[in-house]
């Protein structure tokens, strides 16, 4: 066993010696004891440009080898990796990082074996550079000289962007230049920004220096703010929601924008703040991709109050608007230039006559289902308000914006306050109808476009600051009802004072501003039915202001009315014999107030909200849908052709509401409205109540020419809507022409069914010059009549002369009477006959005047009919019509017109 162990040990030693001997080079084979480069002979030279990169080389050796980089710590810009290939070939890859230095750099790489060393010389070229001493210079409005030291290893050119910067001399050392520039005095109101650009002749490298020069008014403006003159630079795209702006650049007033520049866009009297994150220019069109900015991106170390009031509630510099922009009732933009702040105030209030709304008997249902209807029948709102906003800015905080690629400079907000002061008046006539138990809370914005925004434009240290004032109208209600009951309550609320919010950084939480006095009044009306109600209703405005499109403050002012009704009251509308009264009514009024403030703090956008209530009775008020009822009444079908004398017929009408939540869709009403019926013949009822949106009347006409009218009235007796059913009669019900028709006119005058010279209502008749009794004939001279009225005088009146007395021409007064007591409608009786149908508002009788033209021109397009009243020897009065226009006017007495007689 011992001999076996010794044998194994001896064998292992021999094997180890043999292996070590095989790794040593063979002295008699020179190709194995040196390093052979595939790419060339040692030393090898590798050159990298300034951007860096990688290069490879290959070598072969049979000896063990190692690689070193001389002074590895200082030459850490070079690294290597290697891999083995076939036939003893090794591939080495060298990688150089980018050289940001303005000098070249070198290092030596050594590959060594036991007997041999090979050298690789590596060189990386320097970066072409122009180095400036300062990236920007800030000067006062006085101007002066600046010296700029420039280090460079390339020749460069100098380009100056503004003519108020001039180069005056320079000195030079071996690789450094000192350039001197003169900055002229700034006499403008706005600060200005220019640039000096140093670039290599091949334009591959450049350095820009920003020159910021203040004006007398531009102190306390952040350096990254760039003023753009929109009178010089034409804005062609403005998409604040997408952050895209484009404008045609002015060569004389080109803004110096860069990443992080803050600028104001003024588009159609609406201003926005943006911060540039990407700028491109092509064919004199600059396109900017931006993010939204705020007022804190512009001002620092300043406080000021923006107001339109002579007496303010803020501190600091008081600034009044130089321009007020608002919209009139027609939706047209009005721009008021304010030479002084008092000129911007009408009746001492900014919003006087701008934020006033009055709609009587609107019948706006706010909630409607099978259990309850809640609506407004009368609404009056008058908001007479003024605006005050106070800002206190501290120093500037720098915030990195890694996703946007720039640093944002936001001022520290120290204090903010905002309030609306003035007088607010509200009047609501509320109507309730319930049919069974129901409990709910509702919340909805209503009438959202009755108050147009008002824009106040201020100039703060040469910077445009725009504040938008707006308000939305809300209804909030909570209610619990049971029974079958309806009621109306007239509610009036007035307040005087101011509401607002104030926030101070040192105190943290905002505090409300509330200095108001209240006055309430209510009157219960028309309580009918039996039941119990517990309701709380508030129709109120939400005031809010935005600065450059960002919401800054918001105030909810909510005058509310609570009602409790129990018991009942019933009155049959068609009889006075069924009455009973056993009800109780209680009402409680108050006012709620919420306010919120949205500010820009040093950490970015921060929203602070606060709620404080004058009345603690109800905290959670909510809104309702908007519903307008009724708005229209129409025939249920148009196929009522069989209208005959003494033949009864059932006629149905549909009544419609407007459901605003379905984009103003007209829907069949579900309310029990009362419809009144009027007309000739026999009616089964004068009034009827709508059921499921339809009402039906049985009507027996007294002739085939009778008409039936269905009318919706409001509770004051004013007509909301009416529709008429008429038989499809001829133009004249009597075939014995001509004859005279009684239109029920106050004077008792009757009008003929035909023109002079015709035997049918649809015939045009003859043309007469005024005062002539024979039809007009070309070539025969006209004899002027110096007479004020020819009506009934047979020597001048063609109607009397041709039809005999008492037929005569109508006077101007009688034409006006006809127009004022009749409805006039243009109709196309058939393809060849058009004219106007004149229908009495009094008795429904009608006459037809064909569109007989002027003389023989424009037939079927217009009509002119002489009166017997003269204006002067050259002109007399006539009745005219065409399409939808009609009236009385003067006409040349020599023109040929038709004549419609009267008696």
Coordinates of N, CA, C and O in Angstrom, one line a residue, residues 6-163:
X6 N 3.4 6.1 -3.0 CA 4.6 6.8 -3.5 C 4.5 6.9 -5.0 O 4.9 7.9 -5.6
X7 N 4.1 5.8 -5.6 CA 4.0 5.8 -7.1 C 3.1 6.9 -7.6 O 3.4 7.6 -8.6
X8 N 1.9 7.0 -7.0 CA 1.0 8.1 -7.4 C 1.5 9.5 -7.2 O 1.4 10.4 -8.0
X9 N 2.2 9.7 -6.1 CA 2.8 11.0 -5.8 C 3.8 11.4 -6.8 O 3.9 12.5 -7.3
X10 N 4.7 10.4 -7.2 CA 5.8 10.6 -8.1 C 5.1 11.0 -9.5 O 5.6 11.9 -10.2
X11 N 4.1 10.3 -9.9 CA 3.4 10.5 -11.2 C 2.8 12.0 -11.2 O 2.9 12.7 -12.2
X12 N 2.3 12.4 -10.1 CA 1.7 13.8 -10.1 C 2.7 14.8 -10.2 O 2.5 15.8 -10.9
X13 N 3.9 14.7 -9.6 CA 5.0 15.7 -9.7 C 5.5 15.7 -11.1 O 5.7 16.8 -11.7
X14 N 5.7 14.6 -11.7 CA 6.1 14.6 -13.1 C 5.1 15.3 -14.1 O 5.5 16.0 -15.0
X15 N 3.8 15.0 -13.8 CA 2.8 15.6 -14.6 C 2.8 17.2 -14.5 O 2.6 17.9 -15.5
X16 N 3.0 17.7 -13.3 CA 3.0 19.1 -13.0 C 4.2 19.7 -13.7 O 4.0 20.8 -14.3
X17 N 5.3 19.1 -13.6 CA 6.5 19.7 -14.3 C 6.4 19.7 -15.8 O 6.7 20.7 -16.4
X18 N 5.8 18.7 -16.3 CA 5.5 18.7 -17.8 C 4.6 19.8 -18.2 O 4.8 20.5 -19.2
X19 N 3.5 20.0 -17.4 CA 2.6 21.1 -17.8 C 3.2 22.4 -17.7 O 3.0 23.3 -18.6
X20 N 4.0 22.7 -16.8 CA 4.7 24.0 -16.7 C 5.7 24.2 -17.8 O 5.8 25.3 -18.4
X21 N 6.3 23.2 -18.1 CA 7.3 23.2 -19.2 C 6.7 23.5 -20.5 O 7.2 24.3 -21.4
X22 N 5.4 23.0 -20.8 CA 4.7 23.2 -22.0 C 4.3 24.7 -22.2 O 4.2 25.2 -23.3
X23 N 4.0 25.4 -21.1 CA 3.6 26.8 -21.1 C 4.7 27.8 -21.4 O 4.5 28.9 -21.8
X24 N 6.0 27.3 -21.3 CA 7.2 28.2 -21.5 C 7.5 28.2 -23.0 O 7.2 27.2 -23.7
X25 N 8.0 29.3 -23.5 CA 8.3 29.4 -24.9 C 9.4 28.5 -25.3 O 10.3 28.2 -24.5
X26 N 9.3 28.0 -26.5 CA 10.4 27.2 -27.0 C 11.5 28.1 -27.6 O 11.2 28.9 -28.5
X27 N 12.7 28.0 -27.1 CA 13.8 28.9 -27.4 C 14.2 28.9 -28.9 O 14.6 29.8 -29.5
X28 N 14.0 27.8 -29.5 CA 14.4 27.6 -30.9 C 13.3 28.0 -31.9 O 13.5 27.8 -33.1
X29 N 12.1 28.6 -31.4 CA 11.0 29.0 -32.3 C 10.7 30.5 -32.1 O 10.0 30.9 -31.2
X30 N 11.4 31.4 -32.8 CA 11.3 32.9 -32.6 C 9.8 33.4 -32.8 O 9.4 34.4 -32.3
X31 N 9.0 32.7 -33.7 CA 7.7 33.2 -33.9 C 6.8 33.1 -32.7 O 5.7 33.7 -32.7
X32 N 7.2 32.4 -31.7 CA 6.4 32.2 -30.5 C 6.8 33.1 -29.3 O 6.1 33.1 -28.4
X33 N 8.0 33.7 -29.4 CA 8.4 34.5 -28.2 C 8.3 36.0 -28.5 O 9.0 36.8 -27.9
X34 N 7.5 36.4 -29.5 CA 7.3 37.8 -29.7 C 5.8 38.1 -29.9 O 5.0 37.1 -30.0
X35 N 5.4 39.4 -29.9 CA 4.0 39.7 -30.1 C 3.8 40.2 -31.6 O 4.5 41.2 -32.0
X36 N 3.0 39.5 -32.3 CA 2.8 39.9 -33.7 C 1.4 40.5 -33.9 O 0.4 39.9 -33.6
X37 N 1.4 41.8 -34.3 CA 0.1 42.5 -34.5 C -0.4 42.2 -35.9 O 0.4 42.3 -36.9
X38 N -1.6 41.9 -36.0 CA -2.2 41.7 -37.3 C -2.3 43.0 -38.1 O -2.2 43.0 -39.3
X39 N -2.5 44.1 -37.4 CA -2.7 45.4 -38.0 C -1.5 46.2 -38.4 O -1.5 47.2 -39.0
X40 N -0.3 45.7 -38.0 CA 0.9 46.5 -38.3 C 2.0 46.2 -37.2 O 1.8 45.3 -36.4
X41 N 3.1 46.9 -37.3 CA 4.2 46.7 -36.4 C 4.1 47.6 -35.2 O 3.5 48.7 -35.3
X42 N 4.6 47.1 -34.1 CA 4.7 47.9 -32.9 C 5.7 49.1 -33.1 O 6.8 48.8 -33.8
X43 N 5.5 50.3 -32.6 CA 4.3 50.7 -31.9 C 3.1 50.9 -32.8 O 3.2 51.4 -33.9
X44 N 1.9 50.6 -32.2 CA 0.7 50.9 -33.0 C 0.1 52.2 -32.5 O 0.2 52.5 -31.3
X45 N -0.4 53.0 -33.4 CA -1.0 54.3 -33.1 C -2.5 54.3 -33.3 O -2.9 54.0 -34.4
X46 N -3.2 54.7 -32.3 CA -4.7 54.8 -32.4 C -5.1 56.2 -32.1 O -4.5 56.8 -31.1
X47 N -5.9 56.8 -32.9 CA -6.4 58.2 -32.7 C -7.9 58.2 -32.6 O -8.6 57.7 -33.5
X48 N -8.4 58.8 -31.6 CA -9.9 59.0 -31.4 C -10.2 60.5 -31.5 O -9.4 61.4 -31.2
X49 N -11.4 60.8 -32.1 CA -11.8 62.2 -32.1 C -12.5 62.5 -30.8 O -12.6 61.7 -29.9
X50 N -12.9 63.8 -30.6 CA -13.3 64.3 -29.3 C -14.6 63.6 -28.8 O -14.9 63.5 -27.6
X51 N -15.4 63.0 -29.7 CA -16.6 62.4 -29.3 C -16.4 61.0 -28.7 O -17.3 60.4 -28.2
X52 N -15.2 60.4 -28.9 CA -14.9 59.1 -28.3 C -15.3 58.0 -29.3 O -15.4 58.2 -30.5
X53 N -15.5 56.8 -28.7 CA -15.8 55.7 -29.6 C -15.0 54.5 -29.3 O -14.4 54.4 -28.2
X54 N -14.9 53.5 -30.2 CA -14.2 52.3 -29.9 C -13.4 51.9 -31.2 O -13.8 52.2 -32.3
X55 N -12.2 51.2 -31.0 CA -11.4 50.7 -32.0 C -10.8 49.4 -31.6 O -10.6 49.2 -30.4
X56 N -10.5 48.5 -32.5 CA -10.0 47.1 -32.2 C -8.7 46.8 -33.0 O -8.5 47.4 -34.0
X57 N -7.9 46.0 -32.4 CA -6.7 45.5 -33.0 C -6.5 44.0 -32.6 O -7.0 43.6 -31.5
X58 N -5.7 43.3 -33.4 CA -5.5 41.9 -33.1 C -4.0 41.6 -33.1 O -3.2 42.2 -33.8
X59 N -3.7 40.6 -32.2 CA -2.3 40.2 -32.1 C -2.2 38.7 -31.8 O -3.2 38.1 -31.4
X60 N -1.0 38.1 -32.1 CA -0.8 36.7 -31.8 C 0.5 36.5 -31.0 O 1.5 37.1 -31.3
X61 N 0.5 35.6 -30.0 CA 1.7 35.2 -29.3 C 1.4 33.9 -28.6 O 0.2 33.6 -28.3
X62 N 2.5 33.1 -28.4 CA 2.3 31.8 -27.7 C 2.7 31.9 -26.2 O 2.6 31.0 -25.5
X63 N 3.1 33.1 -25.8 CA 3.5 33.3 -24.4 C 2.3 33.9 -23.6 O 1.4 34.4 -24.2
X64 N 2.4 33.7 -22.3 CA 1.4 34.4 -21.4 C 1.7 35.9 -21.6 O 2.8 36.3 -21.7
X65 N 0.6 36.6 -21.5 CA 0.7 38.1 -21.7 C -0.2 38.8 -20.7 O -1.1 38.3 -20.2
X66 N 0.1 40.1 -20.6 CA -0.7 41.0 -19.8 C -0.7 42.4 -20.5 O 0.2 42.7 -21.3
X67 N -1.7 43.2 -20.1 CA -1.9 44.5 -20.7 C -2.0 45.5 -19.6 O -2.7 45.2 -18.5
X68 N -1.4 46.7 -19.7 CA -1.4 47.8 -18.7 C -1.6 49.1 -19.5 O -1.1 49.2 -20.6
X69 N -2.2 50.0 -18.8 CA -2.3 51.4 -19.3 C -1.5 52.3 -18.3 O -1.7 52.3 -17.1
X70 N -0.5 53.0 -18.8 CA 0.4 53.8 -18.0 C -0.5 54.9 -17.3 O -1.4 55.5 -18.0
X71 N -0.2 55.1 -16.0 CA -0.9 56.1 -15.2 C -2.4 56.0 -15.4 O -3.2 56.8 -15.8
X72 N -2.8 54.8 -15.0 CA -4.2 54.4 -15.2 C -5.2 55.4 -14.6 O -6.3 55.7 -15.1
X73 N -4.9 55.9 -13.4 CA -5.8 56.8 -12.7 C -6.1 58.1 -13.5 O -7.2 58.5 -13.5
X74 N -5.1 58.6 -14.0 CA -5.2 59.9 -14.8 C -5.7 59.6 -16.2 O -6.2 60.6 -16.9
X75 N -5.6 58.4 -16.7 CA -6.1 58.1 -18.0 C -7.3 57.2 -18.0 O -7.4 56.3 -18.8
X76 N -8.2 57.5 -17.1 CA -9.4 56.6 -16.9 C -10.4 56.8 -18.0 O -11.4 56.2 -18.1
X77 N -10.1 57.7 -19.0 CA -11.0 57.9 -20.1 C -10.9 56.8 -21.1 O -11.7 56.7 -22.0
X78 N -9.8 55.9 -21.0 CA -9.6 54.8 -21.9 C -9.9 53.5 -21.2 O -9.3 53.3 -20.1
X79 N -10.6 52.6 -21.8 CA -10.8 51.3 -21.2 C -10.7 50.2 -22.3 O -10.6 50.6 -23.5
X80 N -10.6 48.9 -22.0 CA -10.4 47.9 -23.0 C -11.1 46.6 -22.6 O -11.5 46.4 -21.4
X81 N -11.3 45.8 -23.6 CA -11.8 44.4 -23.4 C -11.2 43.5 -24.4 O -10.7 44.0 -25.5
X82 N -11.1 42.2 -24.2 CA -10.5 41.3 -25.2 C -11.2 40.0 -25.3 O -11.9 39.6 -24.3
X83 N -11.0 39.3 -26.3 CA -11.5 38.0 -26.6 C -10.6 37.1 -27.4 O -9.8 37.7 -28.2
X84 N -10.6 35.8 -27.2 CA -9.7 34.9 -28.0 C -10.4 34.4 -29.2 O -11.6 34.2 -29.2
X85 N -9.6 34.2 -30.3 CA -10.1 33.7 -31.5 C -9.2 32.5 -31.9 O -8.4 32.0 -31.1
X86 N -9.4 31.9 -33.1 CA -8.7 30.7 -33.5 C -7.2 31.1 -33.8 O -6.8 32.2 -34.0
X87 N -6.3 30.0 -33.8 CA -4.9 30.1 -34.1 C -4.2 31.1 -33.1 O -3.2 31.8 -33.5
X88 N -4.6 31.2 -31.9 CA -3.9 32.0 -30.9 C -4.1 33.5 -31.1 O -3.3 34.2 -30.5
X89 N -5.0 33.9 -31.8 CA -5.2 35.3 -32.1 C -6.1 35.9 -31.0 O -7.1 35.3 -30.6
X90 N -5.7 37.1 -30.4 CA -6.5 37.8 -29.4 C -7.0 39.1 -30.0 O -6.2 39.8 -30.7
X91 N -8.3 39.4 -29.8 CA -8.9 40.7 -30.3 C -9.1 41.6 -29.1 O -9.8 41.3 -28.1
X92 N -8.4 42.8 -29.2 CA -8.6 43.8 -28.1 C -9.4 45.0 -28.6 O -9.1 45.5 -29.7
X93 N -10.4 45.4 -27.8 CA -11.2 46.5 -28.2 C -11.0 47.6 -27.2 O -11.2 47.4 -26.0
X94 N -10.6 48.8 -27.7 CA -10.3 50.0 -26.8 C -11.5 50.9 -27.0 O -12.0 51.2 -28.1
X95 N -12.0 51.5 -25.9 CA -13.1 52.4 -25.9 C -12.7 53.7 -25.2 O -12.2 53.7 -24.0
X96 N -12.9 54.8 -25.9 CA -12.6 56.2 -25.3 C -13.9 56.9 -25.1 O -14.8 56.9 -25.9
X97 N -14.0 57.5 -23.9 CA -15.1 58.4 -23.6 C -15.0 59.7 -24.2 O -13.9 60.1 -24.7
X98 N -16.0 60.5 -24.3 CA -16.0 61.8 -25.0 C -15.0 62.8 -24.2 O -14.9 62.8 -23.0
X99 N -14.3 63.6 -25.0 CA -13.4 64.5 -24.4 C -14.1 65.9 -24.4 O -14.3 66.5 -25.4
X100 N -14.4 66.4 -23.2 CA -15.0 67.7 -23.1 C -14.0 68.8 -22.8 O -14.4 69.9 -22.7
X101 N -12.7 68.4 -22.8 CA -11.7 69.4 -22.6 C -11.3 70.1 -23.9 O -11.5 69.5 -25.0
X102 N -10.8 71.2 -23.8 CA -10.3 71.9 -25.0 C -8.9 71.6 -25.4 O -8.4 72.2 -26.3
X103 N -8.3 70.6 -24.7 CA -6.9 70.1 -25.0 C -7.0 68.7 -25.4 O -7.9 67.9 -24.9
X104 N -6.1 68.2 -26.2 CA -6.0 66.8 -26.6 C -5.4 66.0 -25.4 O -4.8 66.6 -24.5
X105 N -5.5 64.7 -25.4 CA -5.0 63.8 -24.4 C -4.4 62.6 -25.0 O -4.8 62.1 -26.0
X106 N -3.3 62.1 -24.3 CA -2.6 60.9 -24.8 C -2.4 59.9 -23.7 O -2.3 60.3 -22.5
X107 N -2.2 58.7 -24.0 CA -1.8 57.6 -23.1 C -1.1 56.5 -23.8 O -1.3 56.3 -25.0
X108 N -0.3 55.7 -23.1 CA 0.4 54.6 -23.7 C -0.1 53.3 -23.1 O -0.3 53.1 -21.9
X109 N -0.4 52.3 -24.0 CA -0.8 51.0 -23.6 C 0.3 50.0 -23.9 O 0.9 50.0 -24.9
X110 N 0.6 49.1 -22.9 CA 1.7 48.1 -23.0 C 1.2 46.7 -22.9 O 0.4 46.4 -22.0
X111 N 1.5 45.9 -24.0 CA 1.2 44.5 -23.9 C 2.6 43.8 -23.7 O 3.5 43.9 -24.6
X112 N 2.7 43.0 -22.7 CA 4.0 42.4 -22.4 C 3.9 40.9 -22.1 O 2.9 40.4 -21.7
X113 N 5.0 40.2 -22.6 CA 5.2 38.8 -22.3 C 6.4 38.6 -21.5 O 7.0 39.6 -21.0
X114 N 6.9 37.4 -21.2 CA 8.1 37.2 -20.4 C 9.3 37.7 -21.1 O 10.2 38.2 -20.5
X115 N 9.3 37.7 -22.5 CA 10.5 38.1 -23.2 C 10.3 39.4 -24.0 O 11.3 40.0 -24.5
X116 N 9.0 39.9 -24.2 CA 8.8 41.0 -25.2 C 7.8 41.9 -24.7 O 6.9 41.6 -23.9
X117 N 7.9 43.2 -25.2 CA 6.9 44.3 -24.9 C 6.5 44.9 -26.2 O 7.3 45.2 -27.1
X118 N 5.2 45.2 -26.4 CA 4.7 45.9 -27.5 C 3.9 47.2 -27.0 O 3.3 47.1 -26.0
X119 N 4.0 48.2 -27.8 CA 3.4 49.5 -27.4 C 2.3 50.0 -28.3 O 2.4 49.8 -29.5
X120 N 1.3 50.6 -27.7 CA 0.2 51.2 -28.4 C 0.1 52.6 -27.9 O -0.2 52.8 -26.7
X121 N 0.3 53.6 -28.8 CA 0.1 55.0 -28.5 C -1.3 55.4 -28.8 O -1.7 55.3 -30.0
X122 N -2.1 55.9 -27.8 CA -3.5 56.3 -28.0 C -3.6 57.8 -27.8 O -3.1 58.4 -26.8
X123 N -4.2 58.5 -28.8 CA -4.4 59.9 -28.7 C -5.8 60.2 -29.0 O -6.5 59.7 -29.9
X124 N -6.4 61.2 -28.2 CA -7.8 61.7 -28.4 C -7.7 63.2 -28.6 O -7.1 63.9 -27.8
X125 N -8.3 63.6 -29.7 CA -8.3 65.0 -30.1 C -9.1 65.8 -29.1 O -10.1 65.3 -28.4
X126 N -8.7 67.1 -29.0 CA -9.5 68.0 -28.1 C -10.8 68.4 -28.7 O -11.0 68.3 -29.9
X127 N -11.7 68.9 -27.8 CA -13.0 69.4 -28.3 C -12.8 70.8 -28.7 O -12.2 71.7 -28.0
X128 N -13.4 71.1 -30.0 CA -13.4 72.5 -30.4 C -14.3 73.3 -29.5 O -15.4 72.9 -29.3
X129 N -13.8 74.4 -29.0 CA -14.6 75.1 -28.0 C -14.4 76.6 -28.0 O -13.4 77.1 -28.5
X130 N -15.5 77.2 -27.6 CA -15.5 78.6 -27.3 C -16.0 78.8 -25.9 O -17.1 78.4 -25.6
X131 N -15.2 79.3 -25.0 CA -15.5 79.4 -23.6 C -15.7 80.9 -23.2 O -14.8 81.7 -23.5
X132 N -16.9 81.2 -22.7 CA -17.2 82.5 -22.3 C -17.1 82.7 -20.7 O -17.3 81.7 -20.0
X133 N -16.9 83.9 -20.3 CA -16.7 84.1 -18.9 C -18.0 84.1 -18.1 O -18.1 83.6 -17.0
X134 N -19.1 84.7 -18.7 CA -20.4 84.7 -18.0 C -21.5 84.4 -19.0 O -21.4 85.0 -20.2
X135 N -22.5 83.6 -18.7 CA -23.5 83.3 -19.7 C -24.5 84.5 -19.9 O -25.2 84.5 -20.9
X136 N -24.6 85.4 -18.9 CA -25.6 86.5 -19.1 C -25.1 87.7 -18.3 O -24.3 87.6 -17.4
X137 N -25.6 88.8 -18.8 CA -25.3 90.1 -18.1 C -26.6 90.9 -17.9 O -27.5 90.9 -18.8
X138 N -26.8 91.4 -16.7 CA -28.0 92.2 -16.4 C -27.6 93.6 -16.2 O -26.8 93.9 -15.3
X139 N -28.3 94.6 -16.9 CA -28.0 96.0 -16.7 C -29.2 96.8 -16.4 O -30.3 96.3 -16.7
X140 N -29.0 97.9 -15.8 CA -30.1 98.8 -15.5 C -30.5 99.5 -16.8 O -29.9 99.4 -17.9
X141 N -31.6 100.4 -16.7 CA -32.0 101.1 -17.9 C -31.0 102.1 -18.5 O -31.0 102.4 -19.6
X142 N -30.0 102.4 -17.6 CA -29.0 103.4 -18.1 C -28.1 102.8 -19.1 O -27.6 103.5 -20.0
X143 N -27.8 101.5 -19.0 CA -26.9 100.9 -20.0 C -25.5 101.0 -19.5 O -25.2 101.2 -18.3
X144 N -24.5 100.8 -20.4 CA -23.1 100.9 -20.0 C -22.2 99.9 -20.9 O -22.7 99.4 -21.9
X145 N -21.0 99.7 -20.4 CA -20.1 98.8 -21.1 C -20.0 97.5 -20.4 O -20.1 97.4 -19.1
X146 N -19.8 96.4 -21.1 CA -19.5 95.1 -20.6 C -18.3 94.5 -21.3 O -18.1 94.8 -22.5
X147 N -17.4 93.8 -20.5 CA -16.3 93.1 -21.1 C -16.5 91.6 -21.0 O -16.9 91.1 -20.0
X148 N -16.3 91.0 -22.1 CA -16.5 89.5 -22.2 C -15.2 88.9 -22.6 O -14.6 89.1 -23.6
X149 N -14.7 88.0 -21.7 CA -13.5 87.2 -22.0 C -13.9 85.9 -22.6 O -14.7 85.2 -22.1
X150 N -13.2 85.6 -23.7 CA -13.5 84.4 -24.5 C -12.3 83.5 -24.6 O -11.3 84.0 -25.1
X151 N -12.3 82.3 -24.1 CA -11.3 81.3 -24.4 C -11.7 80.5 -25.6 O -12.9 80.1 -25.8
X152 N -10.8 80.1 -26.5 CA -11.2 79.4 -27.7 C -10.0 78.7 -28.3 O -8.8 79.0 -28.1
X153 N -10.2 77.6 -29.0 CA -9.2 77.0 -29.8 C -9.6 76.9 -31.3 O -9.1 76.0 -32.0
X154 N -10.6 77.6 -31.7 CA -11.0 77.8 -33.1 C -11.3 79.2 -33.4 O -11.5 80.0 -32.5
X155 N -11.2 79.6 -34.6 CA -11.6 80.9 -35.0 C -13.1 81.0 -34.9 O -13.8 80.1 -35.2
X156 N -13.5 82.2 -34.5 CA -15.0 82.4 -34.3 C -15.4 83.7 -34.9 O -14.6 84.6 -35.1
X157 N -16.8 83.8 -35.1 CA -17.4 85.0 -35.5 C -18.3 85.5 -34.4 O -18.9 84.7 -33.6
X158 N -18.6 86.8 -34.4 CA -19.5 87.4 -33.5 C -20.8 87.9 -34.1 O -20.7 88.6 -35.2
X159 N -22.0 87.6 -33.6 CA -23.2 88.0 -34.1 C -24.0 88.7 -33.0 O -24.2 88.1 -31.9
X160 N -24.5 89.9 -33.2 CA -25.3 90.7 -32.2 C -26.7 90.7 -32.7 O -27.0 91.1 -33.8
X161 N -27.7 90.4 -31.8 CA -29.1 90.3 -32.2 C -29.8 91.6 -32.1 O -30.9 91.7 -32.7
X162 N -29.4 92.6 -31.4 CA -30.1 93.8 -31.2 C -29.2 95.0 -31.5 O -28.0 95.0 -31.2
X163 N -29.8 96.1 -32.1 CA -29.1 97.2 -32.5 C -28.7 98.1 -31.3 O -28.0 99.1 -31.5

